[in-house]
Short mmCIF file of C-alpha atoms and ligand atoms in Angstrom, two decimals:
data_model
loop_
_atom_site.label_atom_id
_atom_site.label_comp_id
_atom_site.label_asym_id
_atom_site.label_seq_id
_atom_site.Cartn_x
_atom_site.Cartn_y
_atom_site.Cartn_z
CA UNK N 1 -18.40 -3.06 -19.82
CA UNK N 2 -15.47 -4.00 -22.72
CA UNK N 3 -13.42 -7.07 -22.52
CA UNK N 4 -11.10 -5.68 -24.38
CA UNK N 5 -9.43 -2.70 -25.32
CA UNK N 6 -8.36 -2.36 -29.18
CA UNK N 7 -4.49 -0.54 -29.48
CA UNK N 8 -3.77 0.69 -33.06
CA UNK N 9 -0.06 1.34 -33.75
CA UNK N 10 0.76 2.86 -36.67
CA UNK N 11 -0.87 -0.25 -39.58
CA UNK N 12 -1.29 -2.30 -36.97
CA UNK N 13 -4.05 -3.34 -33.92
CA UNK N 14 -3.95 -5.70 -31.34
CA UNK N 15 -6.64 -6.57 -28.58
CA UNK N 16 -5.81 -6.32 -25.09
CA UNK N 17 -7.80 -7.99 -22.54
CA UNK N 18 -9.53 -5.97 -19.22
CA UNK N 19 -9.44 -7.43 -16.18
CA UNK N 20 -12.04 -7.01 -13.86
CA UNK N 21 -11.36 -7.14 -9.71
CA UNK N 22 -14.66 -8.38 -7.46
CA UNK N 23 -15.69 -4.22 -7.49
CA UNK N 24 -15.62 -4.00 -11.04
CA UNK N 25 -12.54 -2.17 -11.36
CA UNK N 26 -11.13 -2.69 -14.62
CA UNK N 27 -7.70 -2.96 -15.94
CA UNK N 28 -5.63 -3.53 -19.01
CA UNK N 29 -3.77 -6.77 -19.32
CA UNK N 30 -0.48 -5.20 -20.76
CA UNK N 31 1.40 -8.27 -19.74
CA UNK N 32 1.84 -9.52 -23.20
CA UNK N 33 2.09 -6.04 -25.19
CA UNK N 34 6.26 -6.34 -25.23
CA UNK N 35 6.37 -9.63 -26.50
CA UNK N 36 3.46 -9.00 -29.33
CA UNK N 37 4.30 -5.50 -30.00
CA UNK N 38 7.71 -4.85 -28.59
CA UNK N 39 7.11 -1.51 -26.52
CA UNK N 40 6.67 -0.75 -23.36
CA UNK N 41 4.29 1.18 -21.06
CA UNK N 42 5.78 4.41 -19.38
CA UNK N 43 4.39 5.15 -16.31
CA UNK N 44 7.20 6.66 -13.83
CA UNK N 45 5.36 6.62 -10.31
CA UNK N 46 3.67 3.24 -10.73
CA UNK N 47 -0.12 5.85 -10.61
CA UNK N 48 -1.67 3.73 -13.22
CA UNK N 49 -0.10 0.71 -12.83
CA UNK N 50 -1.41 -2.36 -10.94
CA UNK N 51 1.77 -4.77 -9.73
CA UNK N 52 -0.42 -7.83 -8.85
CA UNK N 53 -4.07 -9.10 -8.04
CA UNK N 54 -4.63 -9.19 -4.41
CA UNK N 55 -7.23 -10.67 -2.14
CA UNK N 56 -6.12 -8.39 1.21
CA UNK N 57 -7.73 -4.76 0.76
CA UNK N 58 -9.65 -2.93 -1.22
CA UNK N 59 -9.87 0.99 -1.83
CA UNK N 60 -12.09 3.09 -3.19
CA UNK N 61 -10.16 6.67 -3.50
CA UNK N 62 -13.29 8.52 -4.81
CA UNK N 63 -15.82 7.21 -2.21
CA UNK N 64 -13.41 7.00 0.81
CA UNK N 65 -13.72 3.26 1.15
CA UNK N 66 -11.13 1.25 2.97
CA UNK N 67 -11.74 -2.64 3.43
CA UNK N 68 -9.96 -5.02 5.25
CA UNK N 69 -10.88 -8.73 3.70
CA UNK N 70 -13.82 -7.36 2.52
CA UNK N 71 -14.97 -5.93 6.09
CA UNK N 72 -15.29 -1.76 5.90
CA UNK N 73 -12.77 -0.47 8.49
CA UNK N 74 -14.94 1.20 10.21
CA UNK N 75 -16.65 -1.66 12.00
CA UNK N 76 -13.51 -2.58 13.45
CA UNK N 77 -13.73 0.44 15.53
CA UNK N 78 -15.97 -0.36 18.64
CA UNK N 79 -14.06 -2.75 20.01
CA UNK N 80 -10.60 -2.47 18.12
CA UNK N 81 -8.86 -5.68 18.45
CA UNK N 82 -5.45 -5.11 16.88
CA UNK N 83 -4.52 -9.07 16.73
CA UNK N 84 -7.75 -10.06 15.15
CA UNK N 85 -7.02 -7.86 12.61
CA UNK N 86 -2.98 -9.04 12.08
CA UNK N 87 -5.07 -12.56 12.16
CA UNK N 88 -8.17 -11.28 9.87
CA UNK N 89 -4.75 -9.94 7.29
CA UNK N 90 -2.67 -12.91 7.21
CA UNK N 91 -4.91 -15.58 6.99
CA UNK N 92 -7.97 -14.52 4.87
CA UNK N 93 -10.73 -14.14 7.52
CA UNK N 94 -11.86 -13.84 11.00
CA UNK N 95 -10.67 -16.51 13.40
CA UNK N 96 -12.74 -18.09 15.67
CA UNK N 97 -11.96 -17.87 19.63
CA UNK N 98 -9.79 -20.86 19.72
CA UNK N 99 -7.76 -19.60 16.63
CA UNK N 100 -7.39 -16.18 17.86
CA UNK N 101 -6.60 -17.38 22.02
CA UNK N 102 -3.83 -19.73 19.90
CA UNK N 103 -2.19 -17.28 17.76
CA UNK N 104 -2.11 -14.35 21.25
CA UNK N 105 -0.35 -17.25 22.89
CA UNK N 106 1.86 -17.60 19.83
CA UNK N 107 2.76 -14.17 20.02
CA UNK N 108 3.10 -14.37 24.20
CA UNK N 109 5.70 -17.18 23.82
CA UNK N 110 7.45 -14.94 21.01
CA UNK N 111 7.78 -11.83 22.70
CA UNK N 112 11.32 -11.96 24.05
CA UNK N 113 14.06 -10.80 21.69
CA UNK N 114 17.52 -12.59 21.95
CA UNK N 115 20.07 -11.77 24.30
CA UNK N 116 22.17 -10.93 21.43
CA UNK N 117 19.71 -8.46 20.05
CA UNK N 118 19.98 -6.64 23.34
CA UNK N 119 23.68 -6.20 23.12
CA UNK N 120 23.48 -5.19 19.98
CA UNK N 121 21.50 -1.81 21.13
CA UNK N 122 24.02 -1.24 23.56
CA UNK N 123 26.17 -0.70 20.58
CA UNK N 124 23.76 2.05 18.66
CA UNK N 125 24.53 5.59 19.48
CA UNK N 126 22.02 6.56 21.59
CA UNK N 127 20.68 9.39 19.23
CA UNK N 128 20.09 6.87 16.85
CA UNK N 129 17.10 7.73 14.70
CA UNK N 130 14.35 4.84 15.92
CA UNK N 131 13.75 4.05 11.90
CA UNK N 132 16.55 3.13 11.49
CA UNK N 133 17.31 0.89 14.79
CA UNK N 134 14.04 -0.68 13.86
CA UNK N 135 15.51 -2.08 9.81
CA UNK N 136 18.58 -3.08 11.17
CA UNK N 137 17.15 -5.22 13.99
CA UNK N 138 14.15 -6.59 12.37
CA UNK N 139 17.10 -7.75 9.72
CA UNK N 140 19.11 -9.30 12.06
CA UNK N 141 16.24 -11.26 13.62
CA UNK N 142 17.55 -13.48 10.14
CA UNK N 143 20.96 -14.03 12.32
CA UNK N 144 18.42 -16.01 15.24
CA UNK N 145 15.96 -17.85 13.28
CA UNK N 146 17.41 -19.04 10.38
CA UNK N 147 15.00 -21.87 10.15
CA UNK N 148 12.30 -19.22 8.99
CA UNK N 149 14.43 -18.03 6.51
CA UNK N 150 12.89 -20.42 3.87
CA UNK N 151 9.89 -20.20 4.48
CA UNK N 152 7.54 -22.64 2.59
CA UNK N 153 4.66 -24.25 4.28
CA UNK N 154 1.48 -22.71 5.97
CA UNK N 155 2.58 -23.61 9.50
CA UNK N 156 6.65 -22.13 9.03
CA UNK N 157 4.95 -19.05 7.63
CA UNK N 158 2.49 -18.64 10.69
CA UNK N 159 5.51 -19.28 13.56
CA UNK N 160 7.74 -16.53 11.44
CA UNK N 161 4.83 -13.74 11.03
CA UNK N 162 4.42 -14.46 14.77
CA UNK N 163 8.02 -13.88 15.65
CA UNK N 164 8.35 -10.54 13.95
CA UNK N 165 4.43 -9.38 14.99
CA UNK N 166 5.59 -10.42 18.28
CA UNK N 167 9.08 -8.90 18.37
CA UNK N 168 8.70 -5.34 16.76
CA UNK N 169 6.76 -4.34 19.47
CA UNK N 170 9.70 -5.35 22.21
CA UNK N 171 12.37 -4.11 19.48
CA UNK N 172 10.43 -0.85 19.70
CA UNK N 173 10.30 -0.16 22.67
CA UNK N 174 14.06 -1.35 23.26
CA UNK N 175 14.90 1.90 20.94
CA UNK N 176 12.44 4.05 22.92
CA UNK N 177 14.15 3.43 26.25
CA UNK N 178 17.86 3.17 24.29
CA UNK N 179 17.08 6.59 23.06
CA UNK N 180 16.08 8.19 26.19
CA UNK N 181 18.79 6.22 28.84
CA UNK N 182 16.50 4.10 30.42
CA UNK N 183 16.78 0.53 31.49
CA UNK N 184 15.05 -2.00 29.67
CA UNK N 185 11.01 -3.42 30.45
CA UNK N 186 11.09 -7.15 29.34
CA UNK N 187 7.48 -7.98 28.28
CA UNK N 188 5.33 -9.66 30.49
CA UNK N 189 3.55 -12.25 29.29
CA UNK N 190 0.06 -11.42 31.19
CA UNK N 191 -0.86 -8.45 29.23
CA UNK N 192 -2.42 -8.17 25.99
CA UNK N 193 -0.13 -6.87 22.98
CA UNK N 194 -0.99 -3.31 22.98
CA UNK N 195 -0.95 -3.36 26.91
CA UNK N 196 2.50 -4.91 26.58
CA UNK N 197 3.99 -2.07 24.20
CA UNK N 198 2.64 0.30 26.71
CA UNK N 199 4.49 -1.48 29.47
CA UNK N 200 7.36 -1.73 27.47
CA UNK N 201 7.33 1.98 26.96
CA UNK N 202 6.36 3.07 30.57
CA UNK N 203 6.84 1.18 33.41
CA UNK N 204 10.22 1.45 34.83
CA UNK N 205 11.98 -1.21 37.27
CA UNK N 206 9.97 0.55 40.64
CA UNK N 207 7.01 1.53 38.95
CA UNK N 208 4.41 -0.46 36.61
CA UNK N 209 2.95 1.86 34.01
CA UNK N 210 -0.82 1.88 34.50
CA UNK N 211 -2.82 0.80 31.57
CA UNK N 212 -6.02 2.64 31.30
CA UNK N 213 -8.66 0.91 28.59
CA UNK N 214 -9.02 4.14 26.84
CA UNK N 215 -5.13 4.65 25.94
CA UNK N 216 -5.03 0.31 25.39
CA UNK N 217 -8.54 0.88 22.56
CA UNK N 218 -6.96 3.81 21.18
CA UNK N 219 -3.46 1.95 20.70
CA UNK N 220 -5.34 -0.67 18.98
CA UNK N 221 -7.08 1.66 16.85
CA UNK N 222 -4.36 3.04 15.84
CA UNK N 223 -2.56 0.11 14.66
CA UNK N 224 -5.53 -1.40 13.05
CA UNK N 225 -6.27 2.03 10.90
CA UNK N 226 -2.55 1.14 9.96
CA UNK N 227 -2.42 -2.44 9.36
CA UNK N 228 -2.80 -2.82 5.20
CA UNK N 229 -3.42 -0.48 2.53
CA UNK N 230 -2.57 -2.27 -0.60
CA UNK N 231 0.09 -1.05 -3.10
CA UNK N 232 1.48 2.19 -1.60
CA UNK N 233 5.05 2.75 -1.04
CA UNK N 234 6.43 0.83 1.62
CA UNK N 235 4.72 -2.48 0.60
CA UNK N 236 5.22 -2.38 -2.81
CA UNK N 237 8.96 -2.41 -1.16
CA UNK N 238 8.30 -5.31 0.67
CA UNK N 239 6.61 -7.15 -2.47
CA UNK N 240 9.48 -6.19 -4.27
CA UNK N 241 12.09 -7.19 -2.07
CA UNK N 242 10.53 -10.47 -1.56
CA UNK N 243 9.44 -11.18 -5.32
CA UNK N 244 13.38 -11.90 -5.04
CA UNK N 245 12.29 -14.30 -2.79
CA UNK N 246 14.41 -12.66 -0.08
CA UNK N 247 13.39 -13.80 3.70
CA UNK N 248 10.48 -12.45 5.15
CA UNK N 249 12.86 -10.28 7.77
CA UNK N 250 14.75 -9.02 4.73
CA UNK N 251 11.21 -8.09 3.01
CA UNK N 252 9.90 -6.28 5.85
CA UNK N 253 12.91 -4.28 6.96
CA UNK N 254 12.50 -3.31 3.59
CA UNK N 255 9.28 -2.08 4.32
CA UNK N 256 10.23 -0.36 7.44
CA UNK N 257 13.12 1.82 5.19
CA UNK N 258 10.81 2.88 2.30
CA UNK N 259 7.92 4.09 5.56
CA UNK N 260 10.58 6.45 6.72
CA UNK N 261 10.17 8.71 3.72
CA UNK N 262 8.66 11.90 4.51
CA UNK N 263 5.80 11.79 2.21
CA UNK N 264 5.30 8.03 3.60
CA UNK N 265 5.26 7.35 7.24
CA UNK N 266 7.33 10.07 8.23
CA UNK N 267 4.65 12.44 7.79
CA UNK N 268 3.09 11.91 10.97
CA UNK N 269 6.21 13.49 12.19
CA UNK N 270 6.22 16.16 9.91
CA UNK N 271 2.58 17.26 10.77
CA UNK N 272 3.86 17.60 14.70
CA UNK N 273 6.78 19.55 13.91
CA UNK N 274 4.62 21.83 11.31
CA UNK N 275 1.77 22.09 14.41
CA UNK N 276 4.51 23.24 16.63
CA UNK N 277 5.57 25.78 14.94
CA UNK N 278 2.17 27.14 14.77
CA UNK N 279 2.06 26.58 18.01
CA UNK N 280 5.12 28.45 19.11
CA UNK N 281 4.70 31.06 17.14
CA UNK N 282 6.91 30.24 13.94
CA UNK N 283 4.82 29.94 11.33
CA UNK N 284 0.99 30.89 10.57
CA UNK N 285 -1.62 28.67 9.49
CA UNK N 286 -1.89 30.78 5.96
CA UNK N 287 2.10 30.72 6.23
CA UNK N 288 1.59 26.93 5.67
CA UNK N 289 -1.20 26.74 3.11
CA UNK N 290 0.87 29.82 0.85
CA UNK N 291 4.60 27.80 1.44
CA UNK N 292 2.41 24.49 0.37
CA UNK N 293 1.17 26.04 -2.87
CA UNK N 294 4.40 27.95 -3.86
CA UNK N 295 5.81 26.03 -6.50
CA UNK N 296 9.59 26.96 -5.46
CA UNK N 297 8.93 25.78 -2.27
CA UNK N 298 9.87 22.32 -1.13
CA UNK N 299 7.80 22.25 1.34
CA UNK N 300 4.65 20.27 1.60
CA UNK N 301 1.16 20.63 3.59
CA UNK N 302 1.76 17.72 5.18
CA UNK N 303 -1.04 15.30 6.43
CA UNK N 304 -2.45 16.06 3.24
CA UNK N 305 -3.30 14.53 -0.39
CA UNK N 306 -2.82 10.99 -1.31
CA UNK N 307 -2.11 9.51 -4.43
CA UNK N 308 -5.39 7.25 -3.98
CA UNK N 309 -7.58 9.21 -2.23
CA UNK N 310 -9.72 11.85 -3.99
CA UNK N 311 -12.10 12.03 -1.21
CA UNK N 312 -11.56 12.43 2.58
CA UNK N 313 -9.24 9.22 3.96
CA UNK N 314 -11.63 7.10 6.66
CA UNK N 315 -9.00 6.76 8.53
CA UNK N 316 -8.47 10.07 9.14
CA UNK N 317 -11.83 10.89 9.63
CA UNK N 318 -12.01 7.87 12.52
CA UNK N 319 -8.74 9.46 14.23
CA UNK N 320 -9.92 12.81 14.43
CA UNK N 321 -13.29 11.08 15.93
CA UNK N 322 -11.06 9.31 18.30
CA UNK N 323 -8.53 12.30 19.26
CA UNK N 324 -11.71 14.04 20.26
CA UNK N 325 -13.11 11.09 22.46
CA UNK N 326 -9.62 10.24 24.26
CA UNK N 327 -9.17 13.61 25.32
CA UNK N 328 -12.94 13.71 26.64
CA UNK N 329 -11.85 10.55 28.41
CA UNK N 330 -8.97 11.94 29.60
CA UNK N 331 -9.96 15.37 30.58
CA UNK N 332 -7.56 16.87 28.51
CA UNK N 333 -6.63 19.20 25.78
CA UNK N 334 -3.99 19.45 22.98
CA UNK N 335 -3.78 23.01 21.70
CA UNK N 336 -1.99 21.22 18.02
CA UNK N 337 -5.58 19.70 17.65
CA UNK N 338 -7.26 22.82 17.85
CA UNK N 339 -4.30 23.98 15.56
CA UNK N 340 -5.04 20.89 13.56
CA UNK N 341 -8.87 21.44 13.12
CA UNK N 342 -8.27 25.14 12.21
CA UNK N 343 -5.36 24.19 9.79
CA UNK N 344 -7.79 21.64 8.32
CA UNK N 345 -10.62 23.90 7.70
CA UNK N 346 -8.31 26.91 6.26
CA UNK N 347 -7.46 23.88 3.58
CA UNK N 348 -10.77 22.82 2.72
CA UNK N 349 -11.83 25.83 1.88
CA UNK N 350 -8.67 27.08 0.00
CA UNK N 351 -9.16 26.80 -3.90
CA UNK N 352 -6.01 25.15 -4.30
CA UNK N 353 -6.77 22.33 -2.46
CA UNK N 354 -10.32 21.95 -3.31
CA UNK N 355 -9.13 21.86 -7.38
CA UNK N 356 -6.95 19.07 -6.54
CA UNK N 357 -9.07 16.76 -3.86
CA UNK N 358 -6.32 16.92 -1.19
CA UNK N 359 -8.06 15.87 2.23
CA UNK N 360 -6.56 14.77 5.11
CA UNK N 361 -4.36 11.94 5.32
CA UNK N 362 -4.52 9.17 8.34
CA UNK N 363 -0.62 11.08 9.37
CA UNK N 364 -2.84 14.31 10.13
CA UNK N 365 -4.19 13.03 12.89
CA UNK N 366 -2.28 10.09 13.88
CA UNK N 367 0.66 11.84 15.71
CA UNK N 368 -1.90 13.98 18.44
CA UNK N 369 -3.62 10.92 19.27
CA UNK N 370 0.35 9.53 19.72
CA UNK N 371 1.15 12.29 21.61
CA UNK N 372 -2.08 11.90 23.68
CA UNK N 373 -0.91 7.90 24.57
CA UNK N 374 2.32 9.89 25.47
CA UNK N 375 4.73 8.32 22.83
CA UNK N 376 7.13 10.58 21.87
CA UNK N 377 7.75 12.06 18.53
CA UNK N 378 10.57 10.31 17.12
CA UNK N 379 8.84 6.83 17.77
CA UNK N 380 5.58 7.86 15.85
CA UNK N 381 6.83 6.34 12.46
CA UNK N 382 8.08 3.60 14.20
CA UNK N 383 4.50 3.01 15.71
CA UNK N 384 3.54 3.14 12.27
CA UNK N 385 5.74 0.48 11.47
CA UNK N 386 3.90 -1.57 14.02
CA UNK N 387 0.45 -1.06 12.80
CA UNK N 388 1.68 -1.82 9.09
CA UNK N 389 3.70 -5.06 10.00
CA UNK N 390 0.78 -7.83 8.97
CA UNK N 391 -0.36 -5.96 5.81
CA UNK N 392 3.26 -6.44 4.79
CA UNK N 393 3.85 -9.87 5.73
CA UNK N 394 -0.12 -10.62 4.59
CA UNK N 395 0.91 -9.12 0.93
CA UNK N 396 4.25 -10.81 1.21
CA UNK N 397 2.11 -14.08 1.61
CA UNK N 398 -0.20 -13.53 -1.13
CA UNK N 399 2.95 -13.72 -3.09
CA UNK N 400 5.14 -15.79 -1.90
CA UNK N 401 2.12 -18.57 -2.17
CA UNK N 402 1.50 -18.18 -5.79
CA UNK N 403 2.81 -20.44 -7.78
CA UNK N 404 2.60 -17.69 -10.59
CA UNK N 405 4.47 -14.57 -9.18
CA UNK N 406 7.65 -13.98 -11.02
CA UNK N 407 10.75 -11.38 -10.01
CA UNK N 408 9.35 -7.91 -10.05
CA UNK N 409 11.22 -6.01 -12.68
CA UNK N 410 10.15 -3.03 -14.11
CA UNK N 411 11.78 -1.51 -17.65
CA UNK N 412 12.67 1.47 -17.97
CA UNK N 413 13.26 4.39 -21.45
CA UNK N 414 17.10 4.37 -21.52
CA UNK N 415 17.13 8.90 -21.74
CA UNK N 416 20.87 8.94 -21.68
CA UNK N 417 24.24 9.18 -24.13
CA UNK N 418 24.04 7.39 -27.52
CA UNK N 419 27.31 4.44 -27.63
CA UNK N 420 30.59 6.43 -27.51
CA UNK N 421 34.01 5.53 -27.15
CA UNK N 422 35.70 5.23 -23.76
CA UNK N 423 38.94 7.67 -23.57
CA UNK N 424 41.95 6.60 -21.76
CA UNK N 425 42.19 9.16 -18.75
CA UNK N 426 46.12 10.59 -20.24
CA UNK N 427 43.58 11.49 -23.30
CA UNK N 428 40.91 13.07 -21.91
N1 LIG R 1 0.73 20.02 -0.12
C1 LIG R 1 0.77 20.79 -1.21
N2 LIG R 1 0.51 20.37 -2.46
C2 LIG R 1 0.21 19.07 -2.60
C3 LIG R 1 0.14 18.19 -1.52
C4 LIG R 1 0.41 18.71 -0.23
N3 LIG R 1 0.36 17.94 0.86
N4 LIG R 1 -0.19 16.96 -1.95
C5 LIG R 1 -0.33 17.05 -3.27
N5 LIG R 1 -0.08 18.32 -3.69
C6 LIG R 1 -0.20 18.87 -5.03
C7 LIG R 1 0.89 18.34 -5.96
O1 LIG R 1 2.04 19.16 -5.90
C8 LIG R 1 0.19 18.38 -7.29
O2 LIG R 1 0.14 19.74 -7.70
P1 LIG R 1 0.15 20.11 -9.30
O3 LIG R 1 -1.02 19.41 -9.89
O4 LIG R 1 0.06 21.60 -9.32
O5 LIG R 1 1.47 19.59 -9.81
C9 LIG R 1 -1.24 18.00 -6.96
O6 LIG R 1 -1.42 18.37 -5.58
C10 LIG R 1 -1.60 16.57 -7.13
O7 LIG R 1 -0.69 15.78 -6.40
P2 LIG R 1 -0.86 14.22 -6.43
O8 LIG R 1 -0.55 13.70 -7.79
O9 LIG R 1 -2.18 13.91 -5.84
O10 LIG R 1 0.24 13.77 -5.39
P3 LIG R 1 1.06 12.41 -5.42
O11 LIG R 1 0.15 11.28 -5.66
O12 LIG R 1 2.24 12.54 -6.30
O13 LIG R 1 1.60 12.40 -3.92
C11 LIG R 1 1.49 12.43 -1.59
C12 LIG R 1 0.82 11.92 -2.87
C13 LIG R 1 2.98 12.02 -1.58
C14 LIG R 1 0.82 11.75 -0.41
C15 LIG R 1 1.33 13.97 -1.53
O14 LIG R 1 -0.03 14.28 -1.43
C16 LIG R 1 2.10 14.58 -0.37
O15 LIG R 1 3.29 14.85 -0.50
N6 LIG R 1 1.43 14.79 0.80
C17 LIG R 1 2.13 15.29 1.97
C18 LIG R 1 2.90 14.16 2.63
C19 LIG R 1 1.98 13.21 3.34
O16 LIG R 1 1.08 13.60 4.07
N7 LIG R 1 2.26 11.91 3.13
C20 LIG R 1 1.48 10.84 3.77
C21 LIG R 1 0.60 10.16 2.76
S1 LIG R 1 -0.37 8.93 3.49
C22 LIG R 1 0.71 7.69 3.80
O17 LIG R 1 1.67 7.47 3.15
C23 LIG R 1 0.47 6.90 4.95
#
């Protein structure tokens, strides 16, 4: 164990000191090297590069860990509880029953969106991608509560993470039944919040949609396998965004734009459409592995690899678990799982993949187990979204509460012209 690393340069050394998280994970302090040496560090995609210390989740890549507060995921499984968890996220640890019956009524009394919100769907074309209906509403929930926009004591920050909890899932489903012609299901204030969505999504004005508990636990499941996962993509957005100190709307529709990306959120998407084409007949299972490996190829094996993970994701490993049990429960089949298992074991046996430790990802999975609750496929990023909402306003927390956190602003290696003269355009 070193406390410091020594960096020679040229007739010169400094010392740099290591940090050391609770695990032992070590890292360089490089927070003073400009100032003593006057370089930089270049590190383009961030891969070696922590932006912060956090208290919210730890990984372990090599060993497949994933902890939430300390607490391995998997023993949230048994009886997933998707608002414990948002609680569990935001506020450090495990609330008691009063805490946790308070903060479900919170979100109860939250639930509605404003009228205006609802005319402003009937404005979005109705092929609207559901991504991008989410970012611009959750941004314009700044246009209804202003008071949360500044945001500086513990109980302003618990009634704003409540509103937006609260209100993605009604936005969501808003975009669901936009996108598909149907009228409206306000929320009803008896059901739980996964039961709600579901409701949301379902019923229709003659018919309530009937909750099972299988399709509520594996809802919950699902969003709790998504709720943090410390500095990837989409919430080093949100950290970003908000190291401005931008509103916490502002922040997370932030968030929602960066989880679009294909080799983000969007994958779940992408690993349907790929399984479908299997399916129908389009492409071959080797077709994908040989297109994945070709260099000149775009195109990706998607559900697979992570830039943490060198060893299989839990949470990919828990949804296959669960894709198996909720189609026990339900009596049913997928053919894309047995696509997906076959797909999966092609992979792990394929040299290319094995040199590189790419496993499956939580989006290989995630999207039959969507399909299974019967949400369709253009909403499965946006469910996503969902799941991921109290890791980013947790992280966004962490931040905004500490008295040290300055404006996130990277540097850069200027690569292009040396000064030249500008040329009046008659000259050039
Ligand atoms: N298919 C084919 N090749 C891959 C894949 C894949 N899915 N993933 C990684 N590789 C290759 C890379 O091209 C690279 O090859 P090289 O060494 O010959 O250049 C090698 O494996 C190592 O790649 P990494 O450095 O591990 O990948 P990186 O960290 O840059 O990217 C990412 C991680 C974006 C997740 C990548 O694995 C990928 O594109 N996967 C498919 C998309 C996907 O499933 N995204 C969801 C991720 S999970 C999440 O965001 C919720």
């Amino acid at each position: 164990m070193v406390d410091t690393v020594t960096l020679i340069y040229g007739d010169k050394q400094i010392e740099l000191p290591v940090l050391r998280g609770t695990e032992g994970d070590p890292a360089i302090d490089v927070s003073q090297l400009r100032a003593r040496t006057g370089m930089i560090t270049y590190d383009p995609s961030l891969a070696n590069t922590g932006i912060c210390q956090s208290q919210i989740t730890f990984i372990d890549g090599e060993r497949g860990i994933l902890r939430y507060r300390g607490i391995p995921i998997e023993q949230f499984t048994a009886k997933p509880n998707f608002v414990e968890v948002v609680w569990l996220l935001i506020f450090g640890r495990l609330p008691n029953k009063e805490e946790l019956a308070e903060f479900s009524e919170l979100l109860t009394e939250n639930e509605l969106v404003h009228e205006g919100i609802k005319y402003q769907f009937q404005r979005i074309p109705v092929d609207a991608p559901p991504m991008a209906i989410l970012s611009a509403i959750v941004t314009s929930l700044a246009f209804y509560h202003q008071q949360f926009l500044a945001v500086e004591d513990r109980e302003s920050i618990v009634q704003a993470a409540a509103r937006l909890i609260s209100k993605v899932r009604t936005i969501a489903a808003f975009a669901c039944r936009r996108s598909q012609g149907l009228p409206f299901i306000y929320p009803d204030p008896k059901l739980r919040y996964c039961a709600n969505f579901l409701h949301m999504m379902f019923s229709i004005p003659y018919r309530q949609y009937e909750i099972t508990p299988e399709v509520e636990d594996a809802l919950n499941l699902l969003f709790i396998l998504h709720a943090d996962h410390e500095q990837n993509c989409s919430t080093s957005t949100v950290r970003l965004v908000g190291s401005a100190r931008a509103n916490l709307f502002a922040s997370c529709a932030a968030g929602v734009c960066a989880l679009w990306g294909p080799l983000h959120g969007g994958a779940n998407v992408e690993v349907i459409q790929m399984l479908e084409r299997i399916r129908d007949g389009g492409l071959s299972a080797e077709d994908c592995l040989r297109h994945a490996k070709d260099k000149d190829n775009p195109f990706r094996l998607y559900g697979f690899g992570h830039r943490v993970y060198r060893n299989f994701d839990p949470r990919a490993t828990i949804l296959k678990a669960a894709c198996e049990r909720v189609f026990a429960q339900m009596n049913r089949n997928d053919p894309l799982l047995d696509i997906a298992r076959k797909l999966e074991e092609l992979a792990l046996a394929d040299p290319y993949f094995v040199e590189r430790q790419l496993y499956p990802n939580v989006d290989f999975y995630s999207g039959i187990l969507l399909r299974a609750i019967g949400i369709p496929t253009n909403m499965f990023t946006v469910c996503f979204a969902i799941g991921r909402l109290p890791g980013w306003i947790a992280q966004w927390k962490e931040q905004h509460i500490d008295p040290t956190s300055r404006i996130l602003r990277p540097r850069q290696v200027y690569a292009g012209p040396p000064e030249s003269r500008y040329v009046p355009i008659d000259q050039r």
